[in-house]
Amino acid sequence: MTDFILRALLAGLCIAAIAGPLGSFVVWRRMSYFGDTLAHSSLLGIALGILLDIHLQLAVILGSVLFAVLLILLQRNKSLSTDTLLGILAHSTLAFGMLILALSDAVQINLVGYLFGDLLTVSTSDLWWIAMTTALLGIVLQKYWGQLLAVTVHEELAQVEGVPVSRLHALMVIMVALLIAVSMKIIGVLLITSLLIIPPAAARRYAKTPEQMAAGAGVTGCLAVCGGLLMSLYLDTPAGPSIVVTASVFFLISYLAPSLSGRKA
Amino acid sequence: MSHQCLVKASNISVQFADRQVLQNVNLSVHQGQIVTLIGPNGAGKTTLIRVILGLLPVQSGSVEKPAGLRIGYMPQKLHIEPTMPITVRRFLELAQRKDAEPIGRLLEEVQVSHLMDHQLGSISGGEMQRVLLARALSQSPQLLVLDEPAQGVDVAGQADLYQLINDIRTSHHCGVLMISHDLHLVMAKTDEVVCLNHHICCHGRPEQVSVDPSYLALFGKKEAKNLAVYTHHHNHHHDLTGEVVEHSHD
């Protein structure tokens, strides 16, 4: 029994450590609906993976990245507001995914597991995918941190100073898509955005710089994963909701507790 | 002026949907020169500087800049996302060039050294404009492009800010292109005024522009009169209580 718990724990920690900094950008750039849309669309990736009989994790990653690119392109040609565009795509891709799954009688898949996460299903190969992807994301994030931050604070100022703004925006969307693609098994499609949003929100009040907020979010996320997995193990609750509930408790504590340094953020 | 031409925009026309925003606009800024762009709201002033900065594509006409021209840009206003904690120091670090002056030195130059470790979201409008000016200076600019630099600054602070911009022009040997509504304050320091209302209505030295019929038609006699008063009686300075202070500006 310790094996699968250890795998789930390691996978969860990898994800939370990257979701903190990456999620801070999602919060700063107000991309949470973006994250939701990408998450919903990843179910379509699973459905297509099953239909075409290719490796599921690979199918989800490819599907999410393709979908992210599509979103970026659609957003550039501004015929619809981003909000409407995301609303249409989020739900139509989710619906398409469900339809394909319903019509393909080939395999019985654990749909609830994909929607809400299931730590029992994290295999050693899943763990490898998660570790490799999050390591890659960590390296990219580290490399482009300053530029991403400059673009987030003021896009035009950054552009005049020579930062390649649209390329960095695309990079950001693709990174979020990748993280969502590998997090699906453990957190689930419907809850993954919350792991991007809640830990940064909890860390906000105690941070003086973007870096402190990102690091605080990473730590908060890791604690939420530990707490959530313990809850899941002892109360037999689904993994994703347990992690998210733990994270939101941390957020509530941070929100209600008096500011550490006595300074209002 | 024999100084180097920093930017030369020729025959710029911009159309958004079926609205002609700019029509055959010509503008150039030389080293050491302050060019002030005035005009009513919606006249296309910001559009013009966005084209010059390269933030908008040149639809027709041309913008010539020397290769590698260093531009310091001060946007109209900075919206600080309330979810992002960021100090003034960190904000300025984001723009750091390798050859830039240290941040302490930049803040000293715009006279807000004490704000270094303050949160960007907690400083006043006037302080913010100075921090933005410091960020523009961090580029070691040859050309400063300022979009309404005195926006949100109280009246006493506005004159000081324009004085600071004038000093920077001298100490950095840079050209300045700015948009301003504070005609009476900027005119005295401005070398060239460009009055824009989709096309260039008139341009020239402030004292010429202030009597130009198209300028008077656009801004009315009253504003023009203020301007004349300020350009010609600019030999004293008011302190914060309104007392006249003997002070040489140039």
Coordinates of C-alpha atoms in Angstrom, one line a residue:
Chain A
M1 CA 0.0 0.0 0.0
T2 CA 2.9 2.4 0.7
D3 CA 4.0 2.2 -3.0
F4 CA 1.0 3.9 -4.5
I5 CA 0.8 6.5 -1.7
L6 CA 4.4 7.3 -2.3
R7 CA 3.8 7.6 -6.1
A8 CA 0.8 9.8 -5.6
L9 CA 2.6 12.0 -3.0
L10 CA 5.7 12.5 -5.3
A11 CA 3.5 13.2 -8.3
G12 CA 1.4 15.7 -6.2
L13 CA 4.4 17.5 -4.9
C14 CA 6.0 17.9 -8.3
I15 CA 2.7 19.4 -9.6
A16 CA 2.1 21.7 -6.6
A17 CA 5.7 23.0 -6.7
I18 CA 5.2 24.2 -10.3
A19 CA 1.6 25.1 -9.9
G20 CA 2.6 27.7 -7.3
P21 CA 4.7 29.9 -9.5
L22 CA 2.8 29.2 -12.7
G23 CA -0.5 29.7 -10.9
S24 CA 0.8 33.1 -9.6
F25 CA 1.0 34.1 -13.3
V26 CA -2.5 32.8 -13.9
V27 CA -3.7 34.9 -11.0
W28 CA -1.8 38.0 -12.0
R29 CA -2.8 37.8 -15.7
R30 CA -6.4 36.8 -14.9
M31 CA -6.1 33.6 -16.8
S32 CA -8.1 31.4 -14.6
Y33 CA -10.9 30.9 -17.2
F34 CA -8.1 30.1 -19.6
G35 CA -7.0 27.3 -17.3
D36 CA -10.5 26.0 -17.0
T37 CA -11.0 25.9 -20.7
L38 CA -7.7 24.0 -21.2
A39 CA -8.6 21.6 -18.5
H40 CA -12.0 20.8 -20.0
S41 CA -10.5 20.4 -23.4
S42 CA -8.1 17.8 -22.1
L43 CA -10.9 15.4 -21.7
L44 CA -11.3 15.6 -25.4
G45 CA -7.6 14.6 -25.6
I46 CA -8.4 11.4 -23.6
A47 CA -11.4 10.6 -25.7
L48 CA -9.3 11.0 -28.9
G49 CA -6.5 9.0 -27.4
I50 CA -8.8 6.1 -26.7
L51 CA -10.4 6.4 -30.1
L52 CA -7.1 6.4 -31.9
D53 CA -5.6 3.9 -29.5
I54 CA -2.5 5.9 -28.6
H55 CA -0.7 6.4 -25.3
L56 CA -3.2 8.3 -23.1
Q57 CA -0.8 10.6 -21.3
L58 CA 0.8 11.4 -24.7
A59 CA -2.6 12.0 -26.2
V60 CA -3.6 14.4 -23.4
I61 CA -0.4 16.3 -23.7
L62 CA -0.6 16.6 -27.4
G63 CA -4.3 17.5 -27.3
S64 CA -3.8 20.2 -24.7
V65 CA -0.9 21.8 -26.4
L66 CA -2.7 21.7 -29.8
F67 CA -5.7 23.2 -28.1
A68 CA -3.6 25.9 -26.4
V69 CA -2.1 26.9 -29.8
L70 CA -5.6 27.0 -31.3
L71 CA -6.7 29.3 -28.4
I72 CA -3.8 31.6 -29.0
L73 CA -4.5 31.9 -32.7
L74 CA -8.2 32.5 -32.2
Q75 CA -7.5 35.1 -29.5
R76 CA -5.2 37.0 -31.9
N77 CA -7.9 37.5 -34.5
K78 CA -10.3 39.4 -32.2
S79 CA -13.7 38.7 -33.7
L80 CA -15.1 37.3 -30.5
S81 CA -14.3 38.5 -27.0
T82 CA -11.9 36.2 -25.2
D83 CA -14.5 35.5 -22.5
T84 CA -17.1 34.3 -25.0
L85 CA -14.5 32.3 -27.0
L86 CA -13.3 30.5 -23.9
G87 CA -16.9 29.8 -22.8
I88 CA -17.7 28.2 -26.2
L89 CA -14.6 26.2 -26.3
A90 CA -14.6 25.0 -22.7
H91 CA -18.0 23.4 -22.8
S92 CA -18.1 22.3 -26.4
T93 CA -14.8 20.4 -26.1
L94 CA -16.0 18.9 -22.8
A95 CA -19.2 17.8 -24.4
F96 CA -17.4 16.4 -27.5
G97 CA -15.1 14.5 -25.2
M98 CA -18.0 13.0 -23.3
L99 CA -19.8 12.1 -26.5
I100 CA -16.9 10.3 -28.0
L101 CA -16.3 8.4 -24.7
A102 CA -20.0 7.4 -24.6
L103 CA -20.0 6.2 -28.2
S104 CA -16.8 4.3 -28.1
D105 CA -17.8 1.0 -26.5
A106 CA -14.2 -0.2 -26.7
V107 CA -13.0 0.4 -23.2
Q108 CA -14.6 1.0 -19.9
I109 CA -12.7 4.1 -18.6
N110 CA -12.8 5.5 -15.1
L111 CA -14.5 8.8 -16.0
V112 CA -15.0 10.0 -12.4
G113 CA -11.2 9.4 -12.0
Y114 CA -10.4 11.8 -14.8
L115 CA -13.0 14.4 -13.6
F116 CA -11.9 14.4 -9.9
G117 CA -8.6 12.6 -9.8
D118 CA -7.8 9.2 -8.5
L119 CA -4.5 8.6 -6.7
L120 CA -4.9 4.8 -7.0
T121 CA -4.4 5.1 -10.7
V122 CA -1.0 6.9 -10.6
S123 CA 1.4 4.4 -12.1
T124 CA 5.2 4.5 -12.2
S125 CA 5.1 5.6 -15.8
D126 CA 2.6 8.4 -14.9
L127 CA 5.0 9.5 -12.2
W128 CA 7.8 9.7 -14.8
W129 CA 5.7 11.8 -17.1
I130 CA 4.8 14.1 -14.3
A131 CA 8.4 14.4 -13.0
M132 CA 9.8 15.1 -16.5
T133 CA 7.2 17.6 -17.5
T134 CA 7.3 19.5 -14.3
A135 CA 11.1 19.6 -14.3
L136 CA 10.9 21.0 -17.9
L137 CA 8.4 23.6 -16.8
G138 CA 10.6 24.5 -13.9
I139 CA 13.6 25.1 -16.1
V140 CA 11.6 27.2 -18.6
L141 CA 10.0 29.2 -15.9
Q142 CA 13.3 29.9 -14.3
K143 CA 14.8 30.9 -17.6
Y144 CA 12.1 33.3 -18.6
W145 CA 11.0 34.5 -15.2
G146 CA 12.1 38.1 -15.5
Q147 CA 10.7 38.6 -18.9
L148 CA 7.4 36.9 -18.0
L149 CA 7.1 39.2 -15.0
A150 CA 7.9 42.3 -17.1
V151 CA 5.2 41.4 -19.6
T152 CA 2.7 40.7 -16.8
V153 CA 3.4 44.0 -15.1
H154 CA 3.1 46.2 -18.2
E155 CA 2.9 44.6 -21.6
E156 CA 3.6 47.8 -23.7
L157 CA 6.4 48.9 -21.5
A158 CA 8.0 45.5 -21.8
Q159 CA 7.5 45.6 -25.6
V160 CA 9.2 49.0 -25.9
E161 CA 12.1 47.6 -23.8
G162 CA 12.5 44.8 -26.3
V163 CA 10.7 41.9 -24.7
P164 CA 9.0 39.5 -27.2
V165 CA 5.6 39.9 -25.8
S166 CA 3.4 37.7 -27.9
R167 CA 5.9 34.8 -27.9
L168 CA 6.0 34.9 -24.1
H169 CA 2.2 35.0 -23.9
A170 CA 2.1 31.8 -26.1
L171 CA 4.8 30.3 -23.9
M172 CA 2.7 31.0 -20.8
V173 CA -0.5 29.4 -22.3
I174 CA 1.4 26.3 -23.4
M175 CA 3.1 25.9 -20.0
V176 CA -0.4 26.0 -18.3
A177 CA -1.7 23.5 -20.8
L178 CA 1.2 21.1 -20.1
L179 CA 0.8 21.3 -16.4
I180 CA -2.9 20.6 -16.7
A181 CA -2.3 17.7 -19.0
V182 CA -0.1 15.9 -16.5
S183 CA -2.1 16.8 -13.4
M184 CA -5.3 15.4 -14.7
K185 CA -4.9 11.9 -13.1
I186 CA -4.3 13.2 -9.7
I187 CA -6.4 16.3 -9.3
G188 CA -8.9 15.8 -12.1
V189 CA -10.2 18.0 -15.0
L190 CA -12.8 19.8 -12.9
L191 CA -10.5 20.8 -10.1
I192 CA -7.1 21.4 -11.6
T193 CA -7.5 25.2 -12.0
S194 CA -8.0 25.5 -8.3
L195 CA -4.5 24.2 -7.6
L196 CA -3.3 27.0 -9.8
I197 CA -5.4 29.7 -8.1
I198 CA -5.9 28.9 -4.5
P199 CA -2.2 28.6 -3.3
P200 CA -1.1 31.9 -4.9
A201 CA -4.2 33.6 -3.4
A202 CA -3.3 32.2 0.0
A203 CA 0.3 33.4 -0.3
R204 CA -0.6 36.9 -1.6
R205 CA -1.0 38.6 1.8
Y206 CA 2.3 37.6 3.1
A207 CA 4.4 38.4 0.1
K208 CA 6.3 41.6 -0.7
T209 CA 7.6 40.5 -4.1
P210 CA 6.4 38.4 -6.9
E211 CA 9.0 35.8 -6.1
Q212 CA 7.9 35.5 -2.5
M213 CA 4.3 35.0 -3.6
A214 CA 5.4 32.3 -6.1
A215 CA 7.5 30.5 -3.5
G216 CA 4.8 30.8 -0.9
A217 CA 2.2 29.4 -3.3
G218 CA 4.5 26.4 -4.1
V219 CA 4.9 25.6 -0.4
T220 CA 1.2 26.1 0.3
G221 CA 0.4 23.8 -2.7
C222 CA 2.8 21.1 -1.4
L223 CA 1.2 21.2 2.1
A224 CA -2.3 21.0 0.5
V225 CA -1.1 17.9 -1.4
C226 CA 0.2 16.3 1.8
G227 CA -2.9 17.1 3.7
G228 CA -5.2 16.1 0.9
L229 CA -3.5 12.7 0.4
L230 CA -3.6 12.0 4.2
M231 CA -7.3 12.8 4.2
S232 CA -7.9 10.7 1.1
L233 CA -6.0 7.8 2.7
Y234 CA -7.7 7.8 6.1
L235 CA -11.2 8.9 5.1
D236 CA -11.2 7.2 1.8
T237 CA -12.2 10.4 0.0
P238 CA -11.4 11.2 -3.7
A239 CA -7.9 12.7 -4.0
G240 CA -8.6 15.8 -6.1
P241 CA -11.4 17.2 -3.9
S242 CA -9.4 16.4 -0.7
I243 CA -6.4 18.4 -1.9
V244 CA -8.5 21.3 -3.0
V245 CA -10.5 21.3 0.3
T246 CA -7.2 21.4 2.2
A247 CA -5.9 24.2 0.0
S248 CA -9.0 26.3 0.5
V249 CA -8.7 25.8 4.3
F250 CA -5.2 27.2 4.0
F251 CA -6.6 30.1 2.0
L252 CA -9.3 30.8 4.6
I253 CA -6.7 30.7 7.4
S254 CA -4.4 33.1 5.5
Y255 CA -7.4 35.4 4.7
L256 CA -8.8 35.5 8.2
A257 CA -5.5 35.5 10.2
P258 CA -4.0 38.9 11.1
S259 CA -1.2 39.8 8.7
L260 CA 2.1 38.3 9.9
S261 CA 4.1 41.5 9.8
G262 CA 1.1 43.7 10.7
R263 CA 1.3 45.2 7.2
K264 CA -1.8 45.3 5.0
A265 CA -1.0 43.9 1.6
Chain B
M1 CA 19.0 72.5 -34.9
S2 CA 22.1 70.6 -36.0
H3 CA 21.6 67.8 -33.5
Q4 CA 21.0 64.3 -34.5
C5 CA 17.5 63.4 -35.6
L6 CA 16.2 60.7 -33.3
V7 CA 12.9 59.9 -35.0
K8 CA 11.3 61.1 -38.2
A9 CA 7.7 60.1 -38.9
S10 CA 6.6 60.9 -42.4
N11 CA 3.0 60.9 -43.8
I12 CA 1.6 58.7 -41.1
S13 CA -2.0 57.7 -41.6
V14 CA -3.9 55.3 -39.4
Q15 CA -7.3 54.0 -39.8
F16 CA -9.3 51.9 -37.3
A17 CA -12.2 50.2 -39.0
D18 CA -13.8 53.1 -40.9
R19 CA -12.4 55.8 -38.6
Q20 CA -9.5 57.9 -39.9
V21 CA -7.5 58.5 -36.7
L22 CA -4.4 60.0 -38.2
Q23 CA -4.0 61.6 -41.6
N24 CA -0.6 62.5 -43.2
V25 CA 1.1 63.4 -40.0
N26 CA 4.8 64.4 -40.0
L27 CA 6.8 64.7 -36.9
S28 CA 10.4 64.6 -36.0
V29 CA 12.4 64.9 -32.7
H30 CA 16.0 65.9 -32.5
Q31 CA 18.5 65.3 -29.7
G32 CA 18.1 67.9 -26.9
Q33 CA 14.7 69.0 -28.2
I34 CA 11.4 68.9 -26.4
V35 CA 8.4 68.3 -28.7
T36 CA 5.0 68.6 -27.1
L37 CA 2.0 67.1 -28.7
I38 CA -1.3 68.8 -27.8
G39 CA -4.8 68.3 -29.1
P40 CA -8.3 67.5 -27.9
N41 CA -9.3 64.1 -26.5
G42 CA -9.5 61.5 -29.2
A43 CA -7.3 63.5 -31.6
G44 CA -5.0 60.6 -32.1
K45 CA -2.1 61.7 -29.9
T46 CA -1.6 58.4 -28.2
T47 CA -2.1 56.5 -31.5
L48 CA 0.7 58.6 -33.0
I49 CA 3.2 57.8 -30.3
R50 CA 2.2 54.2 -30.3
V51 CA 3.1 54.1 -34.0
I52 CA 6.4 55.8 -33.3
L53 CA 7.2 53.4 -30.6
G54 CA 6.4 50.4 -32.8
L55 CA 3.4 49.3 -30.7
L56 CA 1.1 49.8 -33.6
P57 CA 2.1 48.8 -37.2
V58 CA 2.8 51.6 -39.6
Q59 CA -0.2 51.4 -42.0
S60 CA 1.0 54.1 -44.3
G61 CA 3.9 56.5 -44.2
S62 CA 7.2 55.7 -42.5
V63 CA 8.9 56.0 -39.2
E64 CA 12.7 56.3 -39.4
K65 CA 14.8 55.8 -36.3
P66 CA 18.6 55.4 -36.1
A67 CA 19.5 51.7 -35.6
G68 CA 19.7 50.7 -31.9
L69 CA 18.0 53.9 -30.7
R70 CA 17.4 53.6 -26.9
I71 CA 13.9 54.7 -26.0
G72 CA 12.6 55.4 -22.5
Y73 CA 8.8 55.1 -22.5
M74 CA 6.4 56.4 -19.9
P75 CA 3.0 55.0 -20.5
Q76 CA -0.1 57.0 -19.7
K77 CA -1.0 55.1 -16.6
L78 CA 0.2 52.0 -14.9
H79 CA -2.5 49.6 -13.7
I80 CA -1.0 47.5 -10.9
E81 CA -2.7 44.2 -10.7
P82 CA -3.8 44.2 -7.0
T83 CA -2.9 40.5 -6.7
M84 CA 0.7 41.2 -7.5
P85 CA 2.9 42.2 -4.7
I86 CA 5.8 44.2 -6.1
T87 CA 8.2 46.8 -4.6
V88 CA 9.4 49.9 -6.4
R89 CA 12.9 48.3 -6.5
R90 CA 11.6 45.1 -8.1
F91 CA 9.6 47.1 -10.6
L92 CA 12.7 48.9 -11.7
E93 CA 14.8 45.8 -11.8
L94 CA 12.4 44.3 -14.4
A95 CA 13.7 46.8 -16.9
Q96 CA 17.4 46.6 -16.0
R97 CA 19.8 46.8 -18.8
K98 CA 23.3 45.6 -18.2
D99 CA 24.7 49.1 -18.6
A100 CA 21.9 50.9 -16.7
E101 CA 22.5 53.2 -13.7
P102 CA 21.9 51.5 -10.3
I103 CA 18.4 51.8 -9.1
G104 CA 19.2 53.9 -6.1
R105 CA 20.8 56.5 -8.5
L106 CA 17.7 56.4 -10.8
L107 CA 15.3 57.1 -7.9
E108 CA 17.6 59.8 -6.6
E109 CA 17.4 61.5 -10.0
V110 CA 13.6 61.6 -9.9
Q111 CA 13.8 62.6 -6.2
V112 CA 11.9 59.6 -4.7
S113 CA 14.7 57.6 -3.2
H114 CA 12.6 57.0 -0.1
L115 CA 10.2 54.8 -2.0
M116 CA 12.7 52.1 -2.9
D117 CA 11.1 49.4 -0.7
H118 CA 7.5 50.6 -0.8
Q119 CA 4.8 48.6 -2.5
L120 CA 4.1 50.0 -6.0
G121 CA 0.4 49.8 -5.3
S122 CA 0.6 52.0 -2.2
I123 CA 2.4 55.1 -3.6
S124 CA 0.6 58.2 -4.7
G125 CA -0.2 59.2 -8.2
G126 CA 2.6 61.8 -8.3
E127 CA 5.1 59.4 -6.9
M128 CA 4.0 56.7 -9.4
Q129 CA 4.7 59.1 -12.3
R130 CA 8.2 59.7 -10.9
V131 CA 8.8 56.0 -10.6
L132 CA 7.6 55.5 -14.2
L133 CA 10.0 58.2 -15.2
A134 CA 12.8 56.4 -13.4
R135 CA 11.9 53.2 -15.3
A136 CA 12.1 55.2 -18.6
L137 CA 15.5 56.5 -17.5
S138 CA 16.8 53.0 -16.8
Q139 CA 17.0 52.5 -20.5
S140 CA 19.7 55.2 -20.7
P141 CA 17.4 56.7 -23.3
Q142 CA 18.4 58.9 -26.2
L143 CA 14.7 59.5 -26.7
L144 CA 12.1 59.9 -24.0
V145 CA 8.5 59.3 -25.0
L146 CA 6.1 60.5 -22.3
D147 CA 2.3 60.0 -22.5
E148 CA 0.8 62.7 -20.3
P149 CA 3.5 62.6 -17.6
A150 CA 1.7 64.8 -15.2
Q151 CA -1.5 62.8 -15.1
G152 CA -2.8 62.4 -11.6
V153 CA -0.3 64.8 -10.2
D154 CA -1.5 67.8 -8.1
V155 CA -1.0 71.3 -9.4
A156 CA 2.0 72.1 -7.3
G157 CA 3.6 68.9 -8.3
Q158 CA 3.0 69.3 -12.0
A159 CA 5.3 72.3 -12.4
D160 CA 8.0 70.4 -10.6
L161 CA 7.6 67.4 -12.7
Y162 CA 7.9 69.4 -15.9
Q163 CA 10.9 71.1 -14.5
L164 CA 12.4 67.7 -13.8
I165 CA 11.8 66.6 -17.3
N166 CA 13.5 69.7 -18.6
D167 CA 16.5 69.0 -16.3
I168 CA 16.7 65.4 -17.6
R169 CA 16.7 66.6 -21.2
T170 CA 19.7 68.7 -20.3
S171 CA 21.6 66.2 -18.2
H172 CA 20.9 63.2 -20.4
H173 CA 21.2 65.0 -23.7
C174 CA 18.1 63.3 -24.9
G175 CA 15.2 64.3 -27.0
V176 CA 11.7 64.3 -25.5
L177 CA 8.4 63.7 -27.2
M178 CA 5.5 64.2 -24.9
I179 CA 1.8 64.5 -24.8
S180 CA 0.4 67.0 -22.5
H181 CA -2.8 68.8 -21.6
D182 CA -1.1 71.3 -19.3
L183 CA -0.4 73.8 -22.0
H184 CA 0.5 76.7 -19.7
L185 CA 3.0 74.6 -17.8
V186 CA 4.8 72.9 -20.6
M187 CA 4.9 75.7 -23.2
A188 CA 7.8 77.6 -21.6
K189 CA 10.1 74.6 -21.8
T190 CA 9.0 73.3 -25.1
D191 CA 11.0 73.8 -28.3
E192 CA 8.2 72.7 -30.6
V193 CA 4.5 72.4 -30.2
V194 CA 2.6 70.1 -32.5
C195 CA -1.2 70.7 -32.4
L196 CA -2.9 67.5 -33.5
N197 CA -6.5 66.9 -34.4
H198 CA -6.3 63.8 -36.6
H199 CA -4.1 65.9 -38.9
I200 CA -1.5 68.5 -37.8
C201 CA -3.4 71.8 -37.3
C202 CA -0.3 73.8 -36.7
H203 CA 3.1 73.5 -35.3
G204 CA 6.1 75.6 -34.4
R205 CA 7.5 77.5 -31.4
P206 CA 5.0 78.0 -28.6
E207 CA 4.6 81.7 -29.1
Q208 CA 3.9 81.1 -32.8
V209 CA 1.4 78.4 -32.1
S210 CA -0.4 80.3 -29.4
V211 CA -1.5 82.9 -31.9
D212 CA -2.2 80.5 -34.8
P213 CA -5.9 80.8 -35.9
S214 CA -6.3 77.0 -36.1
Y215 CA -4.9 76.7 -32.5
L216 CA -7.3 79.3 -31.3
A217 CA -10.2 77.6 -33.0
L218 CA -9.3 74.3 -31.3
F219 CA -8.6 75.6 -27.8
G220 CA -10.5 78.9 -27.6
K221 CA -9.2 82.3 -26.7
K222 CA -9.2 81.8 -22.9
E223 CA -6.7 78.9 -22.9
A224 CA -4.6 80.7 -25.4
K225 CA -4.4 83.8 -23.2
N226 CA -3.3 81.7 -20.3
L227 CA -0.6 80.3 -22.4
A228 CA 0.6 83.7 -23.5
V229 CA 0.8 84.9 -19.9
Y230 CA 2.8 81.9 -18.8
T231 CA 5.2 81.9 -21.7
H232 CA 6.0 85.6 -21.2
H233 CA 6.0 86.0 -17.4
H234 CA 8.0 83.0 -16.4
N235 CA 10.4 84.5 -14.0
H236 CA 9.1 83.2 -10.7
H237 CA 8.0 80.0 -9.0
H238 CA 5.3 79.3 -6.5
D239 CA 6.1 77.2 -3.5
L240 CA 3.6 74.8 -2.0
T241 CA 1.7 77.6 -0.1
G242 CA 1.4 79.7 -3.2
E243 CA 4.1 82.2 -2.1
V244 CA 6.2 83.5 -4.9
V245 CA 9.7 82.2 -4.8
E246 CA 12.5 83.8 -6.8
H247 CA 14.0 81.0 -8.7
S248 CA 15.7 80.7 -12.1
H249 CA 14.3 77.9 -14.2
D250 CA 16.9 77.5 -16.9

